[in-house]
Coordinates of N, CA and C in Angstrom, one line a residue:
C1 N 99.9 92.9 110.1 CA 99.9 93.1 108.7 C 101.1 93.9 108.2
C2 N 101.5 94.9 108.9 CA 102.6 95.8 108.5 C 104.0 95.0 108.7
D3 N 104.1 94.3 109.8 CA 105.4 93.6 110.0 C 105.7 92.5 109.0
V4 N 104.6 91.8 108.5 CA 104.8 90.8 107.5 C 104.5 91.3 106.1
K5 N 104.1 92.5 106.0 CA 103.9 93.2 104.7 C 102.8 92.4 103.9
D6 N 101.7 92.1 104.6 CA 100.6 91.3 104.0 C 99.4 92.2 103.7
T7 N 99.3 92.6 102.5 CA 98.2 93.5 102.1 C 96.9 92.7 102.1
K8 N 96.9 91.5 101.7 CA 95.7 90.7 101.7 C 95.1 90.7 103.1
L9 N 95.9 90.4 104.1 CA 95.4 90.4 105.5 C 95.0 91.8 105.9
A10 N 95.7 92.8 105.5 CA 95.3 94.2 105.8 C 94.0 94.6 105.3
Y11 N 93.7 94.2 104.0 CA 92.4 94.4 103.4 C 91.3 93.7 104.2
Q12 N 91.6 92.4 104.6 CA 90.6 91.7 105.4 C 90.3 92.4 106.7
L13 N 91.3 92.8 107.4 CA 91.1 93.5 108.6 C 90.4 94.8 108.4
N14 N 90.7 95.5 107.3 CA 89.9 96.8 107.0 C 88.5 96.5 106.7
R15 N 88.1 95.4 106.0 CA 86.7 95.1 105.8 C 86.0 94.8 107.1
A16 N 86.7 94.1 108.0 CA 86.1 93.8 109.3 C 85.9 95.1 110.1
L17 N 86.8 96.0 110.0 CA 86.7 97.3 110.8 C 85.5 98.1 110.2
E18 N 85.3 98.1 108.9 CA 84.3 98.8 108.2 C 82.9 98.2 108.4
K19 N 82.8 97.0 108.8 CA 81.5 96.3 109.0 C 80.8 96.8 110.2
G20 N 79.6 97.3 110.0 CA 78.7 97.8 111.0 C 79.4 98.9 111.8
D21 N 79.4 98.8 113.1 CA 80.0 99.8 114.0 C 81.3 99.3 114.6
N22 N 82.0 98.4 114.0 CA 83.2 97.9 114.6 C 84.2 99.0 114.8
W23 N 84.2 100.0 114.0 CA 85.2 101.1 114.1 C 85.1 101.8 115.5
K24 N 83.9 101.6 116.1 CA 83.7 102.3 117.4 C 84.5 101.6 118.6
F25 N 85.1 100.4 118.3 CA 85.9 99.8 119.3 C 87.2 100.5 119.5
L26 N 87.6 101.3 118.6 CA 88.9 102.0 118.7 C 88.6 103.5 119.0
D27 N 89.4 104.0 119.9 CA 89.3 105.5 120.2 C 89.9 106.2 119.0
V28 N 89.8 107.5 119.1 CA 90.2 108.4 117.9 C 91.7 108.2 117.7
D29 N 92.5 108.2 118.7 CA 94.0 108.0 118.5 C 94.3 106.7 117.9
R30 N 93.7 105.6 118.4 CA 94.0 104.3 117.8 C 93.5 104.2 116.4
L31 N 92.4 104.8 116.2 CA 91.8 104.7 114.8 C 92.7 105.4 113.8
N32 N 93.2 106.6 114.2 CA 94.1 107.3 113.4 C 95.4 106.6 113.2
G33 N 95.9 105.9 114.3 CA 97.1 105.1 114.2 C 96.9 103.9 113.2
Y34 N 95.7 103.3 113.3 CA 95.4 102.2 112.4 C 95.5 102.7 110.9
W35 N 94.8 103.8 110.6 CA 94.7 104.3 109.2 C 96.1 104.7 108.8
S36 N 96.9 105.3 109.7 CA 98.3 105.7 109.3 C 99.1 104.4 108.9
K37 N 99.0 103.4 109.7 CA 99.8 102.2 109.4 C 99.3 101.5 108.1
F38 N 98.0 101.5 108.0 CA 97.4 100.9 106.8 C 97.8 101.6 105.6
F39 N 97.8 102.9 105.6 CA 98.3 103.7 104.5 C 99.7 103.5 104.2
S40 N 100.6 103.5 105.2 CA 102.0 103.2 105.0 C 102.2 101.9 104.3
L41 N 101.5 100.9 104.7 CA 101.6 99.6 104.1 C 101.2 99.6 102.6
L42 N 100.2 100.4 102.3 CA 99.7 100.5 100.9 C 100.8 101.2 100.1
C43 N 101.4 102.3 100.7 CA 102.5 103.0 100.0 C 103.7 102.0 99.6
M44 N 103.9 101.1 100.5 CA 105.1 100.2 100.4 C 104.8 99.1 99.4
M45 N 103.5 98.6 99.4 CA 103.3 97.3 98.7 C 102.4 97.4 97.5
E46 N 101.6 98.5 97.3 CA 100.6 98.6 96.3 C 101.1 99.4 95.1
Q47 N 100.4 99.3 94.0 CA 100.7 100.1 92.8 C 100.3 101.5 93.1
I48 N 100.9 102.5 92.5 CA 100.7 103.9 92.8 C 99.2 104.3 92.6
E49 N 98.6 103.7 91.6 CA 97.2 104.1 91.3 C 96.3 103.7 92.5
V50 N 96.6 102.6 93.1 CA 95.8 102.1 94.3 C 96.1 103.0 95.5
V51 N 97.4 103.4 95.7 CA 97.8 104.3 96.8 C 97.1 105.6 96.7
L52 N 97.1 106.2 95.5 CA 96.4 107.5 95.3 C 94.9 107.4 95.5
K53 N 94.3 106.3 95.1 CA 92.8 106.1 95.3 C 92.5 106.1 96.8
W54 N 93.3 105.3 97.5 CA 93.1 105.3 99.0 C 93.4 106.6 99.6
Y55 N 94.5 107.3 99.2 CA 94.8 108.6 99.8 C 93.7 109.6 99.6
K56 N 93.1 109.6 98.4 CA 92.0 110.6 98.2 C 90.8 110.2 99.0
E57 N 90.5 108.9 99.2 CA 89.4 108.5 100.0 C 89.6 108.7 101.5
M58 N 90.8 108.5 102.0 CA 91.1 108.5 103.4 C 91.5 109.9 103.9
S59 N 92.3 110.6 103.2 CA 92.9 111.9 103.7 C 91.8 112.9 104.1
S60 N 92.0 113.3 105.3 CA 91.1 114.2 106.1 C 89.7 113.8 106.4
S61 N 89.2 112.8 105.7 CA 87.9 112.3 106.1 C 88.0 111.1 107.1
L62 N 89.0 110.3 106.9 CA 89.2 109.2 107.9 C 90.4 109.4 108.8
F63 N 91.5 110.0 108.3 CA 92.6 110.3 109.1 C 93.4 111.5 108.6
Y64 N 94.2 112.0 109.5 CA 95.1 113.1 109.1 C 96.5 112.5 108.9
P65 N 97.0 112.6 107.7 CA 98.3 112.0 107.4 C 99.4 112.6 108.2
T66 N 100.2 111.7 108.8 CA 101.3 112.2 109.6 C 102.5 112.5 108.6
P67 N 103.5 113.2 109.1 CA 104.7 113.4 108.3 C 105.2 112.1 107.7
K68 N 105.2 111.0 108.4 CA 105.7 109.8 107.9 C 104.8 109.3 106.7
N69 N 103.5 109.5 106.8 CA 102.6 109.1 105.7 C 102.9 109.9 104.5
I70 N 103.1 111.2 104.7 CA 103.5 112.1 103.5 C 104.8 111.6 102.9
L71 N 105.8 111.3 103.8 CA 107.1 110.8 103.2 C 106.9 109.5 102.5
D72 N 106.1 108.6 103.1 CA 105.8 107.3 102.4 C 105.1 107.5 101.0
L73 N 104.2 108.5 101.0 CA 103.5 108.8 99.7 C 104.5 109.4 98.7
L74 N 105.4 110.3 99.2 CA 106.4 110.9 98.2 C 107.3 109.8 97.7
Q75 N 107.7 108.9 98.6 CA 108.6 107.8 98.2 C 107.9 106.9 97.2
A76 N 106.6 106.6 97.4 CA 105.9 105.8 96.5 C 105.7 106.5 95.1
L77 N 105.5 107.8 95.1 CA 105.4 108.5 93.9 C 106.8 108.5 93.2
D78 N 107.8 108.7 93.9 CA 109.2 108.7 93.3 C 109.5 107.3 92.7
A79 N 109.2 106.3 93.4 CA 109.5 104.9 92.9 C 108.7 104.6 91.7
A80 N 107.5 105.2 91.6 CA 106.6 104.9 90.4 C 106.9 106.0 89.3
N81 N 107.8 106.9 89.5 CA 108.2 107.9 88.6 C 106.9 108.8 88.3
Q82 N 106.2 109.1 89.3 CA 105.0 109.9 89.2 C 105.1 111.2 90.0
L83 N 106.2 111.8 90.0 CA 106.4 113.1 90.8 C 105.5 114.2 90.3
E84 N 105.1 114.2 89.1 CA 104.2 115.3 88.6 C 102.9 115.3 89.3
V85 N 102.5 114.2 90.0 CA 101.3 114.1 90.8 C 101.3 114.9 92.1
I86 N 102.5 115.3 92.5 CA 102.7 115.9 93.8 C 101.7 117.1 94.0
P87 N 101.6 118.0 93.1 CA 100.7 119.2 93.3 C 99.3 118.8 93.6
S88 N 98.8 117.7 93.0 CA 97.4 117.3 93.2 C 97.2 116.7 94.6
V89 N 98.2 116.1 95.2 CA 98.0 115.5 96.5 C 98.5 116.4 97.6
W90 N 99.1 117.5 97.3 CA 99.6 118.4 98.3 C 98.4 119.2 98.8

């Protein structure tokens, strides 16, 4: 999904992962890696409102953002001219 920048496929994969206990097939490190890549793709391809919605839902409950995720979020905020939002996501 990330290599081809396909958010539709990423959302389908995410729905499959959330179905039942499918998430248990991934250990903690791989699950965190999955969420990290999913979030980076969202930062790159989605509107900032969607990115912020996912960030608030995912951050610290599903994954711990990596420095790269924070940089991706800051770049998305900058591209959307929404730098005033930084204090609320920090």
